[in-house]
Amino acid sequence: MKEIQGGVCAPLGFKAAGIHCGIRKNKSKKDLALIVSDVMCHATSTYTLNKVKGAPIVVTKQHLQNGEAKAIICNSGNANTCNPDGEDIANAVCHLCAEALKIDVNDIIVASTGVIGQPLSIQPFEKHMQELVNSLDYQKSSDACEGIMTTDTVKKEYAVEFEIDNKICHIGAIAKGSGMIHPHMATMLAFVTTDVAISKDMLNEVVHEVVDDTFNMVSVDGDTSTNDMLSVMANGLAQNNEIIQKDKNYQIFKQALMFICTSLSKAIAKDGEGATKLLTCQVINAQSVNDAKVIAKSVITSSLFKAAMFGRDANWGRILCAIGYSEANYDVNKIEVSLASTQGQICVCQNGRGYPFSEEKALEILSEDEIEIFINLYDGDFQATAWGCDLTYDYVKINGDYRT
Amino acid sequence: MKEIQGGVCAPLGFKAAGIHCGIRKNKSKKDLALIVSDVMCHATSTYTLNKVKGAPIVVTKQHLQNGEAKAIICNSGNANTCNPDGEDIANAVCHLCAEALKIDVNDIIVASTGVIGQPLSIQPFEKHMQELVNSLDYQKSSDACEGIMTTDTVKKEYAVEFEIDNKICHIGAIAKGSGMIHPHMATMLAFVTTDVAISKDMLNEVVHEVVDDTFNMVSVDGDTSTNDMLSVMANGLAQNNEIIQKDKNYQIFKQALMFICTSLSKAIAKDGEGATKLLTCQVINAQSVNDAKVIAKSVITSSLFKAAMFGRDANWGRILCAIGYSEANYDVNKIEVSLASTQGQICVCQNGRGYPFSEEKALEILSEDEIEIFINLYDGDFQATAWGCDLTYDYVKINGDYRT
């Protein structure tokens, strides 16, 4: 497997486009994205478990009942959530898109991201749908990626190439993150394309397996979004024998998808609103995978620990505190904690007690922009990794006045 | 019932003291507090459910097994948590205190608050215990209150007077809060004194009833402290007939204790680290008390909503989002949300959808320093209230470099 360029257009037969249609006031910001497959795809999505759901999620669920799709349309600048006419608007967007693409309306995945509770007008879509479709191109993944960004500061776009049955296969993806990021059995917005042939059942299975270990292990601010969604479209153009069971080929595909989703998850954590540092917390030797996950997420979710990382302060007591209030099983007196970066690694806690370390070395390690927290529980054989970011002045600034 | 001055010294027979003994570097900050009853008290505590517990909590639990105590000693500047010799130090502090007071070591409640995982020397206690005991006075509640403060900016001290059996009764209290505040079936540090005669069982019962509706409904930053503790000492000097069942007198006492604990809870939320605003979220017409509590806490814990309040931004979508990811039962399509302060009240959401409001009026309302969020679920008969604060630059500043 090797990493390649091209994002969602890296797999065979996928075009993309991104334009400014007027939902966002700033004309230099794209706010509408489209991804289209030349042929019908097996498709699946995972959705936010927030009970307050964006209208596009309701419509997409209906459209994906048959497990097939040909296109994804997504706007930024407005979440189309908590609006009285939200579903009507989402349906109208799909109709406009289906008409322009000359495909069935039920084969469209629709998504929105932005402010909650502000009416979304259909006018910008009416006015610019043909322009959007006309600009579709096999090279324009980046435009689509820009079209779904909100407070994101960097594009999150990945692709890999690998082989199944001696056929060259690809997976590509784009995602947006930044704030309101605390996926709960679902994810922020991420769109994945692949030319691999895989049955609907197997596609659904592998996506859920991978999402649990990637997107669901990210937190920027503990707030699970109303519009979280990951959608995957597989068009089979790689011409491998269709994956219909959990065999070797399923594992190859899963490994590639895991790489893509892990890369996106880390990119989303690192580009969290106001963030200056990516925090990776790896918990090993836990009694169960769930114990490891709960502890890793508790640490990277702690506001106090996140603020300490911003301040380059090796305040490991806050790590112990966050482990302590997590609902996990472990023996406090066995916990070992280390902090690491490209500047080296120091142990700060052993047997649940402070372990002497050089504050100077700690400052050196914590001055890097990617920090790893290793927690060894010495209590079992299971492990998990979670990704987060520091809590900064800019997070407060960005969210103190988001709507204006 | 009327509010009075005097804090923990308002009830008959309680002396207090607070001094600087050298645990904190800043000599103008008191760091050691003592509260002593002239006679033996019925006493109880609630403790943090954080599995990583401060050493003083382990020692206090042992001392309170018989439900009796005469004194509370508490230092600030060091939490005495995750230290290899933590329990030895906590025991040594109790022994020094017992010797100076000439009381049984088992009648001492001990507490610590401050940085986690830094060794606590016994020397400052040895050197200053006699000075502390010598300065005990029936008027020095405020000194004790200063002695337990960490990043608190205001003293949290309350007292009330009321009647039981025609006897004048009192409850007094001091507390510290500020950061790492997210009580979980326990509380931050709070010390309550009363001269009411009440049995051990009834005291234990009423304290747990009240704490569930007061301290456990506060959050500053979602981080449950390792050293949370509420201790109550009742010395019976008011000479009412001892309360031994849940009768009218129990209710009078409960009402007074509820007032004290509610006042402290609001004071702690309002003085949360970096906070500029007290947020009070009242949820009414829920299917159960638990549903109401879960929703109220979810709203006041949301980083996004807290940052919006700092920015005086009526971004009610974040309230709906926080309701949505809470694990409560309700009908999304019935939710009504209003925002209020001394500047008036506006409805921002009805039937789970946006309700038109004046942004100008909203800004006026949100410019005040006490904001109320009313959530009517129209789905049952139960209610709950939670208290929190806004998320500000100063929270990040304070916690970005707490240890230096």
Coordinates of N, CA, C and O in Angstrom, one line a residue, chain A residues 49-53 81-87 115-118 179-181 184 221-226 273 298 301-305 307-318 320-330 332 335 352-354 357 359 391-404, chain B residues 49-53 81-87 115-118 179-181 184 221-226 273 298 301-305 307-318 320-330 332 335 352-354 357 359 391-404:
Chain A
L49 N -25.0 10.1 16.7 CA -26.0 9.6 17.6 C -26.6 10.7 18.3 O -27.4 10.5 19.2
N50 N -26.3 12.0 18.0 CA -27.0 13.1 18.6 C -28.4 13.0 18.2 O -28.7 12.8 17.0
K51 N -29.3 13.2 19.2 CA -30.7 13.0 18.9 C -31.3 14.2 18.1 O -32.3 14.1 17.5
V52 N -30.6 15.3 18.2 CA -31.0 16.5 17.4 C -30.1 16.3 16.1 O -28.9 16.4 16.1
K53 N -30.8 15.9 15.0 CA -30.1 15.6 13.8 C -30.3 16.6 12.7 O -31.4 17.1 12.6
T81 N -30.1 22.5 10.3 CA -30.5 21.7 11.4 C -31.4 22.6 12.3 O -31.2 23.8 12.4
C82 N -32.5 22.0 12.9 CA -33.5 22.7 13.7 C -34.2 23.8 12.8 O -34.6 24.8 13.4
N83 N -34.3 23.5 11.5 CA -35.1 24.5 10.7 C -36.4 23.8 10.4 O -36.5 22.6 10.1
P84 N -37.5 24.6 10.4 CA -38.9 24.0 10.2 C -39.0 23.4 8.8 O -39.6 22.3 8.7
D85 N -38.3 23.9 7.8 CA -38.4 23.4 6.4 C -37.2 22.6 6.0 O -36.9 22.5 4.8
G86 N -36.4 22.2 7.0 CA -35.1 21.6 6.7 C -35.1 20.4 5.8 O -34.4 20.3 4.8
E87 N -36.1 19.5 6.0 CA -36.1 18.3 5.1 C -36.6 18.7 3.7 O -36.1 18.1 2.7
V115 N -23.6 26.7 10.7 CA -24.4 27.1 11.9 C -25.7 26.4 12.0 O -26.4 26.1 11.0
I116 N -26.1 26.0 13.2 CA -27.4 25.3 13.5 C -28.5 26.4 13.6 O -28.3 27.4 14.3
G117 N -29.7 26.1 13.1 CA -30.9 26.8 13.4 C -31.0 28.1 12.6 O -31.7 29.0 13.0
Q118 N -30.3 28.2 11.5 CA -30.6 29.4 10.6 C -31.2 28.8 9.3 O -30.6 27.9 8.7
G179 N -14.5 22.2 14.9 CA -15.2 22.3 16.2 C -16.4 21.4 16.3 O -16.8 20.9 15.3
M180 N -17.0 21.3 17.5 CA -18.1 20.4 17.7 C -17.7 19.0 17.3 O -18.4 18.3 16.6
I181 N -16.5 18.6 17.8 CA -15.9 17.3 17.4 C -15.8 16.4 18.6 O -14.9 16.5 19.4
H184 N -19.5 10.1 18.3 CA -20.1 9.1 19.2 C -20.7 8.0 18.4 O -21.8 8.1 17.9
D221 N -13.6 19.0 21.4 CA -14.2 19.8 22.5 C -15.3 19.1 23.2 O -16.0 19.7 24.0
G222 N -15.4 17.8 23.0 CA -16.5 17.1 23.8 C -17.9 17.3 23.3 O -18.8 16.7 23.8
D223 N -18.1 18.1 22.2 CA -19.4 18.3 21.7 C -19.7 17.5 20.5 O -19.1 17.7 19.4
T224 N -20.6 16.5 20.6 CA -20.9 15.7 19.5 C -21.8 16.4 18.5 O -22.9 16.8 18.9
S225 N -21.4 16.6 17.3 CA -22.2 17.4 16.3 C -23.5 16.8 16.0 O -23.7 15.6 16.0
T226 N -24.4 17.7 15.6 CA -25.7 17.2 15.1 C -25.7 16.7 13.6 O -26.6 16.1 13.1
E273 N -10.4 23.5 16.4 CA -10.5 24.9 16.5 C -9.4 25.5 17.5 O -9.4 25.1 18.7
S298 N -10.8 9.9 27.7 CA -11.0 10.7 28.9 C -9.8 11.7 29.0 O -10.0 12.9 29.3
T301 N -9.8 14.4 26.3 CA -11.0 15.3 26.4 C -10.9 16.2 27.5 O -11.7 17.2 27.6
S302 N -10.0 16.0 28.5 CA -9.9 16.9 29.7 C -9.5 18.3 29.4 O -8.4 18.5 28.9
S303 N -10.4 19.3 29.7 CA -10.0 20.7 29.4 C -8.8 21.1 30.2 O -7.9 21.8 29.6
L304 N -8.6 20.6 31.4 CA -7.5 21.0 32.2 C -6.2 20.4 31.6 O -5.2 21.2 31.5
F305 N -6.2 19.2 31.1 CA -5.0 18.6 30.5 C -4.7 19.3 29.2 O -3.6 19.6 28.9
A307 N -5.4 22.4 28.3 CA -4.9 23.7 28.6 C -3.4 23.6 29.1 O -2.5 24.4 28.7
A308 N -3.1 22.6 29.8 CA -1.7 22.3 30.3 C -0.8 22.1 29.1 O 0.3 22.6 29.0
M309 N -1.3 21.3 28.1 CA -0.5 21.0 26.9 C -0.2 22.3 26.1 O 0.9 22.5 25.6
F310 N -1.2 23.2 26.1 CA -1.0 24.5 25.4 C 0.1 25.2 26.1 O 0.9 25.9 25.5
G311 N 0.1 25.2 27.4 CA 1.1 25.9 28.2 C 2.4 25.1 28.4 O 3.3 25.5 29.2
R312 N 2.6 24.0 27.7 CA 3.8 23.2 27.7 C 4.1 22.8 29.1 O 5.3 22.8 29.5
D313 N 3.1 22.5 29.9 CA 3.3 22.2 31.3 C 3.0 20.7 31.6 O 2.0 20.2 31.3
A314 N 4.1 20.0 32.0 CA 4.0 18.5 32.2 C 3.2 18.2 33.5 O 3.7 17.5 34.3
N315 N 2.0 18.7 33.6 CA 1.2 18.6 34.7 C 0.5 17.2 34.7 O -0.7 17.1 34.4
W316 N 1.2 16.1 34.9 CA 0.7 14.8 34.7 C -0.4 14.4 35.7 O -1.1 13.5 35.5
G317 N -0.5 15.2 36.8 CA -1.5 14.9 37.8 C -2.9 15.0 37.1 O -3.8 14.3 37.5
R318 N -3.0 15.9 36.1 CA -4.3 16.0 35.4 C -4.6 14.8 34.5 O -5.7 14.5 34.2
L320 N -3.7 11.7 35.5 CA -4.2 10.7 36.5 C -5.6 11.0 36.9 O -6.4 10.2 37.1
C321 N -5.9 12.3 37.0 CA -7.2 12.8 37.4 C -8.2 12.3 36.3 O -9.3 11.8 36.7
A322 N -7.9 12.5 35.1 CA -8.8 12.1 34.0 C -9.0 10.6 33.9 O -10.0 10.1 33.5
I323 N -7.9 9.9 34.2 CA -8.0 8.4 34.2 C -9.0 8.1 35.4 O -9.9 7.2 35.2
G324 N -8.8 8.8 36.5 CA -9.6 8.5 37.7 C -11.1 8.7 37.5 O -11.9 7.9 38.1
Y325 N -11.5 9.7 36.8 CA -12.9 9.9 36.6 C -13.5 9.2 35.4 O -14.7 9.3 35.2
S326 N -12.7 8.5 34.6 CA -13.2 7.7 33.5 C -13.9 6.5 34.1 O -13.5 6.0 35.2
E327 N -14.9 5.9 33.4 CA -15.5 4.7 34.0 C -14.9 3.5 33.4 O -15.5 2.7 32.7
A328 N -13.6 3.3 33.8 CA -12.9 2.2 33.2 C -12.4 1.3 34.4 O -12.3 1.8 35.6
N329 N -12.0 0.1 34.1 CA -11.4 -0.8 35.1 C -9.9 -0.8 35.0 O -9.3 -0.9 33.9
Y330 N -9.2 -0.7 36.1 CA -7.7 -0.7 36.1 C -7.3 -0.6 37.6 O -8.1 -0.4 38.5
V332 N -5.1 1.5 40.0 CA -4.4 2.8 40.1 C -2.9 2.7 40.4 O -2.1 3.4 39.9
I335 N -0.4 2.2 37.3 CA -0.3 3.1 36.2 C 1.1 3.7 36.0 O 1.7 4.2 36.9
G352 N 1.4 4.6 39.7 CA 0.4 5.6 40.1 C 0.9 6.8 41.0 O 0.2 7.6 41.5
R353 N 2.3 6.9 41.1 CA 2.9 7.9 41.9 C 3.8 8.7 41.0 O 4.3 8.2 40.0
G354 N 4.2 9.9 41.4 CA 5.1 10.8 40.6 C 6.4 10.1 40.5 O 6.9 9.4 41.4
F357 N 11.4 13.8 37.2 CA 11.8 14.0 35.8 C 12.4 15.4 35.7 O 12.1 16.3 36.5
E359 N 12.3 19.0 34.5 CA 11.4 20.0 34.0 C 11.9 20.6 32.6 O 11.1 20.9 31.7
L391 N -6.2 23.1 24.3 CA -7.2 24.1 24.4 C -6.5 25.4 24.5 O -5.7 25.7 25.4
T392 N -6.9 26.3 23.6 CA -6.1 27.6 23.5 C -7.0 28.8 23.5 O -8.2 28.7 23.5
Y393 N -6.4 30.0 23.6 CA -7.1 31.2 23.5 C -8.0 31.3 22.3 O -9.1 31.8 22.3
D394 N -7.4 30.8 21.2 CA -8.1 30.9 19.9 C -9.4 30.1 19.8 O -10.3 30.4 19.1
Y395 N -9.4 28.9 20.6 CA -10.6 28.2 20.6 C -11.8 29.0 21.2 O -12.9 29.1 20.7
V396 N -11.4 29.8 22.3 CA -12.4 30.6 22.9 C -12.8 31.8 22.0 O -14.0 32.1 21.8
K397 N -11.8 32.3 21.3 CA -12.0 33.4 20.4 C -12.9 33.0 19.2 O -13.9 33.6 18.9
I398 N -12.6 31.9 18.6 CA -13.4 31.4 17.5 C -14.8 31.1 17.9 O -15.8 31.4 17.1
N399 N -15.0 30.5 19.1 CA -16.4 30.1 19.5 C -17.1 31.2 20.3 O -18.3 31.0 20.6
G400 N -16.4 32.3 20.7 CA -17.0 33.3 21.4 C -17.9 34.1 20.5 O -18.8 34.8 20.9
D401 N -17.7 34.1 19.2 CA -18.5 34.8 18.3 C -18.5 34.2 16.9 O -18.0 34.7 15.9
Y402 N -19.1 33.0 16.8 CA -19.0 32.1 15.6 C -19.9 32.6 14.5 O -19.6 32.5 13.4
R403 N -21.1 33.2 15.0 CA -22.1 33.4 14.0 C -21.9 34.7 13.1 O -22.6 34.9 12.2
T404 N -21.0 35.6 13.6 CA -20.9 36.9 12.9 C -19.6 36.8 12.0 O -18.8 35.9 12.1
Chain B
L49 N -15.9 10.6 43.4 CA -16.0 9.2 42.9 C -14.8 9.0 42.0 O -14.7 8.0 41.3
N50 N -13.9 10.0 41.8 CA -12.7 9.8 41.0 C -12.0 8.7 41.7 O -11.8 8.7 42.9
K51 N -11.5 7.7 40.9 CA -10.9 6.5 41.5 C -9.4 6.9 41.9 O -8.9 6.2 42.7
V52 N -8.9 7.9 41.3 CA -7.6 8.5 41.9 C -8.0 9.4 43.0 O -8.5 10.5 42.7
K53 N -7.7 9.1 44.2 CA -8.2 9.9 45.3 C -7.0 10.5 46.1 O -6.0 9.8 46.3
T81 N -1.9 14.2 46.5 CA -2.5 13.1 45.8 C -1.5 12.5 44.8 O -0.6 13.3 44.3
C82 N -1.5 11.2 44.7 CA -0.5 10.5 43.9 C 0.9 10.7 44.4 O 1.9 10.7 43.7
N83 N 1.0 10.8 45.8 CA 2.3 10.9 46.4 C 2.6 9.5 47.1 O 1.7 9.0 47.7
P84 N 3.8 9.0 47.0 CA 4.1 7.7 47.6 C 3.8 7.7 49.1 O 3.4 6.7 49.7
D85 N 4.1 8.9 49.8 CA 4.0 8.9 51.2 C 2.8 9.7 51.6 O 2.7 10.2 52.8
G86 N 1.8 9.8 50.7 CA 0.6 10.7 50.9 C -0.1 10.4 52.2 O -0.4 11.3 53.0
E87 N -0.5 9.1 52.4 CA -1.3 8.8 53.6 C -0.5 9.0 54.9 O -1.0 9.4 55.9
V115 N -2.0 21.4 43.7 CA -1.4 20.6 42.6 C -1.3 19.1 43.0 O -1.1 18.8 44.1
I116 N -1.6 18.3 42.0 CA -1.6 16.8 42.2 C -0.1 16.3 41.9 O 0.5 16.8 41.0
G117 N 0.3 15.4 42.7 CA 1.6 14.7 42.4 C 2.8 15.4 42.8 O 3.9 15.1 42.3
Q118 N 2.7 16.4 43.7 CA 4.0 17.0 44.2 C 4.1 16.6 45.7 O 3.1 16.8 46.5
G179 N -11.3 25.5 39.6 CA -11.1 24.6 38.5 C -11.2 23.2 38.9 O -11.2 22.8 40.1
M180 N -11.1 22.3 37.9 CA -11.3 20.8 38.2 C -12.6 20.6 38.9 O -12.7 19.9 39.9
I181 N -13.7 21.3 38.4 CA -15.0 21.3 39.1 C -16.0 20.6 38.2 O -16.5 21.1 37.2
H184 N -19.1 14.6 41.0 CA -19.8 13.4 40.5 C -20.2 12.6 41.8 O -19.4 11.9 42.3
D221 N -15.5 22.8 34.4 CA -14.7 22.4 33.2 C -14.8 20.9 32.9 O -14.1 20.4 32.1
G222 N -15.8 20.2 33.5 CA -16.0 18.8 33.2 C -15.0 17.9 33.9 O -15.1 16.7 33.6
D223 N -14.1 18.4 34.6 CA -13.0 17.6 35.2 C -13.4 17.3 36.7 O -13.3 18.2 37.5
T224 N -13.7 16.1 37.0 CA -14.0 15.7 38.4 C -12.8 15.6 39.2 O -11.9 14.8 38.9
S225 N -12.7 16.4 40.3 CA -11.4 16.5 41.1 C -11.1 15.2 41.8 O -12.0 14.4 42.2
T226 N -9.8 15.0 42.1 CA -9.4 13.8 42.9 C -9.6 14.1 44.4 O -9.6 13.2 45.2
E273 N -12.8 29.1 37.2 CA -11.5 29.7 36.6 C -11.8 30.5 35.4 O -12.3 30.0 34.4
S298 N -25.7 18.8 30.8 CA -25.1 18.7 29.4 C -24.9 20.1 28.8 O -23.9 20.5 28.2
T301 N -22.2 22.2 30.5 CA -20.9 21.6 30.4 C -20.3 21.8 29.0 O -19.1 21.6 28.8
S302 N -21.1 22.2 28.0 CA -20.7 22.3 26.6 C -19.7 23.4 26.4 O -20.0 24.6 26.6
S303 N -18.5 23.0 26.0 CA -17.5 24.1 25.8 C -17.9 25.1 24.7 O -17.7 26.3 24.8
L304 N -18.6 24.6 23.7 CA -19.1 25.5 22.6 C -20.1 26.5 23.2 O -20.0 27.7 22.9
F305 N -21.1 26.0 24.0 CA -22.1 26.9 24.5 C -21.4 27.9 25.5 O -21.8 29.1 25.5
A307 N -18.4 29.0 25.5 CA -17.6 30.0 24.7 C -18.6 31.1 24.1 O -18.3 32.3 24.1
A308 N -19.7 30.6 23.6 CA -20.7 31.5 23.0 C -21.2 32.5 24.1 O -21.4 33.7 23.8
M309 N -21.4 32.0 25.3 CA -21.9 32.9 26.4 C -20.9 34.0 26.7 O -21.2 35.1 26.9
F310 N -19.6 33.6 26.7 CA -18.5 34.5 26.9 C -18.6 35.6 25.8 O -18.4 36.8 26.0
G311 N -18.9 35.2 24.6 CA -19.0 36.1 23.4 C -20.3 36.8 23.3 O -20.6 37.4 22.3
R312 N -21.2 36.6 24.3 CA -22.6 37.2 24.3 C -23.3 36.9 23.0 O -24.0 37.7 22.4
D313 N -23.1 35.6 22.5 CA -23.7 35.2 21.2 C -24.9 34.2 21.5 O -24.7 33.2 22.1
A314 N -26.1 34.6 21.1 CA -27.3 33.8 21.4 C -27.3 32.6 20.5 O -28.3 32.3 19.8
N315 N -26.3 31.8 20.4 CA -26.1 30.7 19.5 C -26.9 29.5 20.1 O -26.3 28.5 20.6
W316 N -28.2 29.6 20.1 CA -29.0 28.5 20.7 C -28.9 27.2 20.1 O -29.2 26.2 20.7
G317 N -28.4 27.1 18.9 CA -28.2 25.8 18.2 C -27.3 24.9 19.1 O -27.5 23.7 19.1
R318 N -26.4 25.6 19.8 CA -25.5 24.8 20.6 C -26.2 24.2 21.8 O -25.7 23.2 22.4
L320 N -29.4 23.2 21.7 CA -30.1 22.0 21.2 C -29.1 20.9 20.9 O -29.4 19.7 21.2
C321 N -27.9 21.2 20.4 CA -26.9 20.2 20.2 C -26.5 19.5 21.5 O -26.4 18.3 21.5
A322 N -26.3 20.3 22.6 CA -26.0 19.7 23.9 C -27.1 18.8 24.4 O -26.9 17.8 25.1
I323 N -28.3 19.3 24.2 CA -29.5 18.4 24.6 C -29.4 17.1 23.8 O -29.6 16.0 24.4
G324 N -29.1 17.3 22.6 CA -29.2 16.1 21.6 C -28.2 15.0 22.0 O -28.5 13.9 21.8
Y325 N -27.0 15.4 22.4 CA -26.0 14.4 22.7 C -26.1 13.9 24.2 O -25.3 13.0 24.6
S326 N -26.9 14.5 25.0 CA -27.1 14.0 26.4 C -27.9 12.7 26.3 O -28.7 12.5 25.4
E327 N -27.7 11.8 27.3 CA -28.4 10.6 27.2 C -29.7 10.7 28.0 O -29.9 10.0 29.1
A328 N -30.6 11.6 27.6 CA -31.9 11.8 28.3 C -33.0 11.4 27.3 O -32.9 11.3 26.1
N329 N -34.2 11.3 27.9 CA -35.4 11.0 27.1 C -36.2 12.3 27.0 O -36.4 13.0 28.0
Y330 N -36.7 12.6 25.8 CA -37.5 13.8 25.5 C -37.9 13.7 24.1 O -37.4 12.9 23.3
V332 N -37.7 15.8 20.8 CA -37.0 17.0 20.2 C -38.0 18.0 19.7 O -37.7 19.2 19.8
I335 N -39.3 20.9 22.3 CA -38.4 21.7 23.1 C -38.5 23.2 22.9 O -38.6 23.7 21.8
G352 N -38.6 22.8 19.0 CA -37.3 22.3 18.5 C -36.8 23.0 17.3 O -35.8 22.6 16.7
R353 N -37.5 24.1 17.0 CA -37.1 24.9 15.8 C -36.8 26.3 16.2 O -37.2 26.8 17.2
G354 N -36.0 27.0 15.4 CA -35.7 28.4 15.7 C -36.9 29.3 15.8 O -37.9 29.1 15.1
F357 N -36.0 36.2 17.0 CA -35.8 37.0 18.1 C -34.9 38.2 17.7 O -34.2 38.1 16.7
E359 N -31.7 40.2 17.7 CA -30.3 40.0 18.1 C -29.9 41.1 19.1 O -29.0 40.9 19.9
L391 N -16.7 30.0 29.2 CA -15.3 29.5 28.9 C -14.6 30.7 28.3 O -15.0 31.3 27.3
T392 N -13.5 31.1 28.9 CA -12.8 32.4 28.6 C -11.4 32.2 28.3 O -10.8 31.2 28.6
Y393 N -10.8 33.3 27.8 CA -9.3 33.3 27.6 C -8.6 33.0 28.9 O -7.6 32.3 28.9
D394 N -9.1 33.6 30.0 CA -8.5 33.4 31.2 C -8.4 32.0 31.8 O -7.5 31.6 32.5
Y395 N -9.5 31.2 31.4 CA -9.5 29.8 31.8 C -8.2 29.1 31.2 O -7.5 28.4 31.9
V396 N -8.0 29.4 29.9 CA -6.9 28.8 29.2 C -5.6 29.4 29.8 O -4.6 28.6 30.1
K397 N -5.5 30.6 30.1 CA -4.3 31.2 30.7 C -4.0 30.6 32.1 O -2.9 30.2 32.3
I398 N -5.0 30.6 32.9 CA -4.8 30.0 34.3 C -4.3 28.6 34.2 O -3.4 28.2 35.0
N399 N -4.9 27.8 33.3 CA -4.6 26.4 33.3 C -3.4 26.0 32.3 O -3.0 24.9 32.3
G400 N -3.0 27.0 31.5 CA -1.9 26.7 30.6 C -0.6 26.7 31.4 O 0.4 26.1 31.0
D401 N -0.6 27.2 32.6 CA 0.7 27.2 33.4 C 0.3 27.3 34.9 O 0.7 28.3 35.5
Y402 N -0.3 26.3 35.4 CA -0.9 26.3 36.7 C 0.2 26.1 37.8 O 0.2 26.7 38.9
R403 N 1.2 25.3 37.4 CA 2.2 24.9 38.5 C 3.2 25.9 38.8 O 3.9 25.7 39.8
T404 N 3.4 26.9 38.0 CA 4.5 27.9 38.3 C 4.0 29.1 38.9 O 2.8 29.3 39.0

